[in-house]
Amino acid sequence: DIQMTQSPSTLSASVGDRVTITCRASQSISSWLAWYQQKPGKAPKLLIYKASSLESGVPSRFSGSGSGTEFTLTISSLQPDDFASYYCQQYNSYWTFGQGTKVEIK
Amino acid sequence: QITLKESGPTLVKPTQTLTLTCTFSGFSLSTTGVSVGWIRQPPGKALEWLALISWDDDKRYSPSLKSRLTITKDTSKNQVVLTMTNMDPVDTATYYCAHLFGEFPFDYWGQGTLVTVSS
């Protein structure tokens, strides 16, 4: 099984901050990585696929990078609507999610 | 417009079998490349993929839960059914179904249904 490890688990930030979340895979997954945003009581929303491709309709302040085993999600300027939990997911071999990163208001 | 909606019991007893139905619209499970998966999320915890069925009836299961899961589809009704046997309180979670196409990740999700396992 491929394990996904996210860091940090919680992140405190202010509006306008640049935020980076890291995801590490237990083995190479090439670029088969997605990022989701989830708000309380809601289903996850796809933000990024293929490690760096922005899903249609997602603001350009979200970006993804990486390949192999190391990946990052960056929010260039945090907005009030961005306070949420974020999950990475590999889809190279079956589907595995990271444990999540909660972005809180500082 | 693609939509999915989960339905099933909100409360099941330990050892019982859970049956959940995902009813969808806006796509067909007979179209090449289309799949529907099930994912769950215990309260306050992370997402966990459970099972997936594809247009060609290929079925994939989480290795850790494979012995307890069965996924089927009814293309004519636009439904996918997941059964999970021998339910336990640790299986208490919100269960989601989601659409997948080709080499893309899950892009459309249902609203989720909370299932509580308790005697």
mmCIF file of C-alpha atoms in Angstrom:
data_model
loop_
_atom_site.group_PDB
_atom_site.id
_atom_site.type_symbol
_atom_site.label_atom_id
_atom_site.label_comp_id
_atom_site.label_asym_id
_atom_site.label_seq_id
_atom_site.Cartn_x
_atom_site.Cartn_y
_atom_site.Cartn_z
ATOM 1 C CA ASP A 1 0.000 0.000 0.000
ATOM 2 C CA ILE A 2 1.156 3.546 -0.707
ATOM 3 C CA GLN A 3 1.072 5.756 2.390
ATOM 4 C CA MET A 4 0.636 9.531 2.174
ATOM 5 C CA THR A 5 2.024 11.797 4.901
ATOM 6 C CA GLN A 6 1.020 15.452 5.106
ATOM 7 C CA SER A 7 2.622 18.211 7.116
ATOM 8 C CA PRO A 8 1.803 20.166 9.083
ATOM 9 C CA SER A 9 -1.380 18.727 10.610
ATOM 10 C CA THR A 10 -2.511 22.218 11.588
ATOM 11 C CA LEU A 11 -1.399 25.565 10.242
ATOM 12 C CA SER A 12 -2.274 28.962 11.713
ATOM 13 C CA ALA A 13 -2.124 31.821 9.228
ATOM 14 C CA SER A 14 -3.510 35.266 8.490
ATOM 15 C CA VAL A 15 -5.325 36.624 5.479
ATOM 16 C CA GLY A 16 -2.754 37.525 2.848
ATOM 17 C CA ASP A 17 -0.159 34.989 4.026
ATOM 18 C CA ARG A 18 1.589 32.606 1.663
ATOM 19 C CA VAL A 19 0.817 29.081 2.799
ATOM 20 C CA THR A 20 2.570 25.843 1.864
ATOM 21 C CA ILE A 21 1.435 22.306 2.679
ATOM 22 C CA THR A 22 3.654 19.303 2.032
ATOM 23 C CA CYS A 23 2.681 15.756 1.101
ATOM 24 C CA ARG A 24 5.085 12.827 0.947
ATOM 25 C CA ALA A 25 4.394 9.441 -0.639
ATOM 26 C CA SER A 26 5.925 6.219 0.688
ATOM 27 C CA GLN A 27 7.012 5.316 -2.850
ATOM 28 C CA SER A 28 7.139 7.088 -6.188
ATOM 29 C CA ILE A 29 3.758 8.029 -7.608
ATOM 30 C CA SER A 30 5.088 10.029 -10.572
ATOM 31 C CA SER A 31 2.686 12.985 -10.816
ATOM 32 C CA TRP A 32 -0.474 11.083 -9.899
ATOM 33 C CA LEU A 33 -1.367 13.384 -7.032
ATOM 34 C CA ALA A 34 -4.446 15.474 -6.296
ATOM 35 C CA TRP A 35 -5.266 18.110 -3.697
ATOM 36 C CA TYR A 36 -8.715 18.642 -2.201
ATOM 37 C CA GLN A 37 -10.226 21.351 -0.005
ATOM 38 C CA GLN A 38 -12.875 20.392 2.529
ATOM 39 C CA LYS A 39 -15.030 22.637 4.677
ATOM 40 C CA PRO A 40 -16.949 21.392 7.729
ATOM 41 C CA GLY A 41 -19.992 19.323 6.810
ATOM 42 C CA LYS A 42 -19.189 19.452 3.096
ATOM 43 C CA ALA A 43 -17.751 17.045 0.548
ATOM 44 C CA PRO A 44 -14.160 17.498 -0.596
ATOM 45 C CA LYS A 45 -13.594 19.787 -3.569
ATOM 46 C CA LEU A 46 -10.931 18.993 -6.155
ATOM 47 C CA LEU A 47 -8.354 21.780 -6.464
ATOM 48 C CA ILE A 48 -5.329 20.292 -8.227
ATOM 49 C CA TYR A 49 -4.784 17.116 -10.265
ATOM 50 C CA LYS A 50 -1.705 15.572 -11.875
ATOM 51 C CA ALA A 51 0.329 17.349 -9.162
ATOM 52 C CA SER A 52 0.198 20.790 -10.760
ATOM 53 C CA SER A 53 -2.899 21.108 -12.983
ATOM 54 C CA LEU A 54 -5.511 23.528 -11.700
ATOM 55 C CA GLU A 55 -9.078 22.233 -11.773
ATOM 56 C CA SER A 56 -11.474 24.412 -13.751
ATOM 57 C CA GLY A 57 -12.935 27.230 -11.671
ATOM 58 C CA VAL A 58 -10.306 27.072 -8.923
ATOM 59 C CA PRO A 59 -8.635 30.426 -8.177
ATOM 60 C CA SER A 60 -5.117 30.862 -9.504
ATOM 61 C CA ARG A 61 -3.767 31.586 -6.007
ATOM 62 C CA PHE A 62 -3.744 27.791 -5.580
ATOM 63 C CA SER A 63 -0.821 25.959 -7.129
ATOM 64 C CA GLY A 64 0.739 22.535 -6.843
ATOM 65 C CA SER A 65 4.200 21.197 -7.520
ATOM 66 C CA GLY A 66 6.341 18.107 -7.140
ATOM 67 C CA SER A 67 6.796 14.641 -8.555
ATOM 68 C CA GLY A 68 7.952 11.264 -7.366
ATOM 69 C CA THR A 69 7.478 11.316 -3.600
ATOM 70 C CA GLU A 70 7.469 15.004 -2.589
ATOM 71 C CA PHE A 71 4.628 17.396 -3.335
ATOM 72 C CA THR A 72 3.478 20.818 -2.204
ATOM 73 C CA LEU A 73 0.263 22.826 -2.303
ATOM 74 C CA THR A 74 0.767 26.582 -2.143
ATOM 75 C CA ILE A 75 -1.801 29.287 -1.555
ATOM 76 C CA SER A 76 -0.107 32.494 -2.667
ATOM 77 C CA SER A 77 -2.279 34.908 -0.690
ATOM 78 C CA LEU A 78 -4.645 33.331 1.817
ATOM 79 C CA GLN A 79 -8.247 34.520 1.537
ATOM 80 C CA PRO A 80 -11.052 34.242 4.139
ATOM 81 C CA ASP A 81 -12.716 31.503 2.073
ATOM 82 C CA ASP A 82 -9.536 29.394 2.209
ATOM 83 C CA PHE A 83 -9.733 28.508 5.897
ATOM 84 C CA ALA A 84 -10.509 24.814 5.595
ATOM 85 C CA SER A 85 -8.906 21.382 5.653
ATOM 86 C CA TYR A 86 -6.742 20.201 2.760
ATOM 87 C CA TYR A 87 -6.035 16.610 1.714
ATOM 88 C CA CYS A 88 -3.582 15.153 -0.750
ATOM 89 C CA GLN A 89 -4.489 11.944 -2.566
ATOM 90 C CA GLN A 90 -2.403 9.597 -4.657
ATOM 91 C CA TYR A 91 -4.015 7.769 -7.571
ATOM 92 C CA ASN A 92 -1.003 5.944 -8.958
ATOM 93 C CA SER A 93 -1.981 2.674 -7.322
ATOM 94 C CA TYR A 94 -5.496 2.551 -6.005
ATOM 95 C CA TRP A 95 -6.381 5.668 -4.036
ATOM 96 C CA THR A 96 -4.897 6.872 -0.738
ATOM 97 C CA PHE A 97 -5.441 10.126 1.120
ATOM 98 C CA GLY A 98 -3.147 11.995 3.447
ATOM 99 C CA GLN A 99 -4.258 12.650 6.997
ATOM 100 C CA GLY A 100 -5.176 16.259 6.227
ATOM 101 C CA THR A 101 -3.990 19.769 7.088
ATOM 102 C CA LYS A 102 -6.310 22.191 8.835
ATOM 103 C CA VAL A 103 -5.669 25.834 7.964
ATOM 104 C CA GLU A 104 -6.823 27.987 10.866
ATOM 105 C CA ILE A 105 -7.121 31.705 11.430
ATOM 106 C CA LYS A 106 -4.117 33.055 13.347
ATOM 107 C CA GLN B 1 -24.328 18.620 -14.887
ATOM 108 C CA ILE B 2 -22.992 15.726 -12.846
ATOM 109 C CA THR B 3 -24.618 15.016 -9.495
ATOM 110 C CA LEU B 4 -24.383 12.106 -7.070
ATOM 111 C CA LYS B 5 -26.393 11.368 -3.954
ATOM 112 C CA GLU B 6 -25.912 8.719 -1.298
ATOM 113 C CA SER B 7 -28.781 7.004 0.472
ATOM 114 C CA GLY B 8 -29.137 4.336 3.115
ATOM 115 C CA PRO B 9 -29.664 3.809 6.820
ATOM 116 C CA THR B 10 -28.405 6.390 9.284
ATOM 117 C CA LEU B 11 -28.123 3.846 12.098
ATOM 118 C CA VAL B 12 -27.012 0.227 12.009
ATOM 119 C CA LYS B 13 -26.302 -2.219 14.800
ATOM 120 C CA PRO B 14 -22.960 -3.932 15.334
ATOM 121 C CA THR B 15 -22.531 -7.103 13.230
ATOM 122 C CA GLN B 16 -25.218 -5.972 10.770
ATOM 123 C CA THR B 17 -24.627 -5.439 7.053
ATOM 124 C CA LEU B 18 -24.704 -1.899 5.678
ATOM 125 C CA THR B 19 -26.136 -1.266 2.217
ATOM 126 C CA LEU B 20 -25.613 2.140 0.638
ATOM 127 C CA THR B 21 -26.874 3.349 -2.730
ATOM 128 C CA CYS B 22 -25.330 6.055 -4.867
ATOM 129 C CA THR B 23 -27.780 7.506 -7.388
ATOM 130 C CA PHE B 24 -26.216 9.697 -10.020
ATOM 131 C CA SER B 25 -27.086 11.807 -13.044
ATOM 132 C CA GLY B 26 -25.232 13.643 -15.767
ATOM 133 C CA PHE B 27 -23.124 10.672 -16.849
ATOM 134 C CA SER B 28 -23.464 6.991 -17.677
ATOM 135 C CA LEU B 29 -21.565 4.108 -16.124
ATOM 136 C CA SER B 30 -21.600 2.433 -19.518
ATOM 137 C CA THR B 31 -19.341 5.145 -20.974
ATOM 138 C CA THR B 32 -15.744 4.056 -21.469
ATOM 139 C CA GLY B 33 -13.478 5.433 -18.767
ATOM 140 C CA VAL B 34 -16.146 6.242 -16.199
ATOM 141 C CA SER B 35 -15.969 4.924 -12.639
ATOM 142 C CA VAL B 36 -17.759 5.508 -9.341
ATOM 143 C CA GLY B 37 -16.014 5.111 -6.010
ATOM 144 C CA TRP B 38 -16.903 5.103 -2.336
ATOM 145 C CA ILE B 39 -14.923 7.024 0.256
ATOM 146 C CA ARG B 40 -15.637 7.397 3.979
ATOM 147 C CA GLN B 41 -14.639 9.823 6.709
ATOM 148 C CA PRO B 42 -15.025 9.115 10.444
ATOM 149 C CA PRO B 43 -15.985 12.203 12.450
ATOM 150 C CA GLY B 44 -12.981 14.520 12.729
ATOM 151 C CA LYS B 45 -10.716 12.131 10.836
ATOM 152 C CA ALA B 46 -9.230 11.688 7.400
ATOM 153 C CA LEU B 47 -10.749 10.378 4.180
ATOM 154 C CA GLU B 48 -10.444 6.687 3.373
ATOM 155 C CA TRP B 49 -11.069 5.143 -0.049
ATOM 156 C CA LEU B 50 -13.197 1.976 0.100
ATOM 157 C CA ALA B 51 -14.116 0.669 -3.339
ATOM 158 C CA LEU B 52 -14.519 1.550 -6.993
ATOM 159 C CA ILE B 53 -16.428 0.112 -9.945
ATOM 160 C CA SER B 54 -15.783 0.943 -13.576
ATOM 161 C CA TRP B 55 -17.743 1.020 -16.833
ATOM 162 C CA ASP B 56 -16.437 -2.447 -17.750
ATOM 163 C CA ASP B 57 -17.499 -3.863 -14.344
ATOM 164 C CA ASP B 58 -13.914 -3.920 -13.094
ATOM 165 C CA LYS B 59 -14.029 -3.721 -9.296
ATOM 166 C CA ARG B 60 -11.329 -2.540 -6.907
ATOM 167 C CA TYR B 61 -11.380 -2.735 -3.110
ATOM 168 C CA SER B 62 -9.318 -1.317 -0.288
ATOM 169 C CA PRO B 63 -6.992 -4.171 0.701
ATOM 170 C CA SER B 64 -7.696 -3.622 4.398
ATOM 171 C CA LEU B 65 -11.479 -3.919 3.946
ATOM 172 C CA LYS B 66 -11.739 -6.181 0.916
ATOM 173 C CA SER B 67 -13.226 -9.139 2.787
ATOM 174 C CA ARG B 68 -16.164 -7.019 3.990
ATOM 175 C CA LEU B 69 -17.020 -5.017 0.866
ATOM 176 C CA THR B 70 -19.040 -5.641 -2.276
ATOM 177 C CA ILE B 71 -19.665 -3.028 -4.962
ATOM 178 C CA THR B 72 -22.162 -3.437 -7.794
ATOM 179 C CA LYS B 73 -23.742 -1.253 -10.429
ATOM 180 C CA ASP B 74 -27.128 -0.992 -12.118
ATOM 181 C CA THR B 75 -26.456 0.961 -15.275
ATOM 182 C CA SER B 76 -30.126 1.186 -16.222
ATOM 183 C CA LYS B 77 -30.976 2.823 -12.894
ATOM 184 C CA ASN B 78 -27.825 4.962 -12.713
ATOM 185 C CA GLN B 79 -26.973 3.461 -9.340
ATOM 186 C CA VAL B 80 -24.000 1.985 -7.567
ATOM 187 C CA VAL B 81 -24.496 -0.086 -4.424
ATOM 188 C CA LEU B 82 -21.930 -0.722 -1.693
ATOM 189 C CA THR B 83 -22.419 -3.367 0.957
ATOM 190 C CA MET B 84 -20.228 -3.660 4.043
ATOM 191 C CA THR B 85 -20.627 -6.661 6.314
ATOM 192 C CA ASN B 86 -20.036 -7.079 10.024
ATOM 193 C CA MET B 87 -20.373 -3.400 10.921
ATOM 194 C CA ASP B 88 -18.560 -2.139 14.025
ATOM 195 C CA PRO B 89 -18.708 1.180 15.905
ATOM 196 C CA VAL B 90 -15.360 2.129 14.313
ATOM 197 C CA ASP B 91 -17.172 2.114 10.964
ATOM 198 C CA THR B 92 -19.180 5.156 12.065
ATOM 199 C CA ALA B 93 -18.473 7.705 9.355
ATOM 200 C CA THR B 94 -19.808 9.892 6.589
ATOM 201 C CA TYR B 95 -19.864 7.793 3.427
ATOM 202 C CA TYR B 96 -19.382 9.536 0.081
ATOM 203 C CA CYS B 97 -19.691 8.342 -3.484
ATOM 204 C CA ALA B 98 -17.730 10.121 -6.195
ATOM 205 C CA HIS B 99 -17.259 10.183 -9.978
ATOM 206 C CA LEU B 100 -13.964 9.456 -11.685
ATOM 207 C CA PHE B 101 -13.056 9.556 -15.368
ATOM 208 C CA GLY B 102 -10.004 8.048 -16.984
ATOM 209 C CA GLU B 103 -6.703 9.100 -15.434
ATOM 210 C CA PHE B 104 -8.259 11.836 -13.341
ATOM 211 C CA PRO B 105 -8.978 11.790 -9.609
ATOM 212 C CA PHE B 106 -12.429 11.956 -8.020
ATOM 213 C CA ASP B 107 -13.896 15.174 -9.395
ATOM 214 C CA TYR B 108 -17.573 15.127 -8.464
ATOM 215 C CA TRP B 109 -18.733 14.036 -5.016
ATOM 216 C CA GLY B 110 -22.074 13.387 -3.386
ATOM 217 C CA GLN B 111 -23.050 15.280 -0.254
ATOM 218 C CA GLY B 112 -22.289 12.293 1.939
ATOM 219 C CA THR B 113 -24.427 10.306 4.346
ATOM 220 C CA LEU B 114 -23.597 9.818 8.022
ATOM 221 C CA VAL B 115 -23.852 6.236 9.207
ATOM 222 C CA THR B 116 -23.690 5.552 12.928
ATOM 223 C CA VAL B 117 -22.971 2.059 14.223
ATOM 224 C CA SER B 118 -24.419 1.565 17.681
ATOM 225 C CA SER B 119 -26.505 -0.920 19.581
#
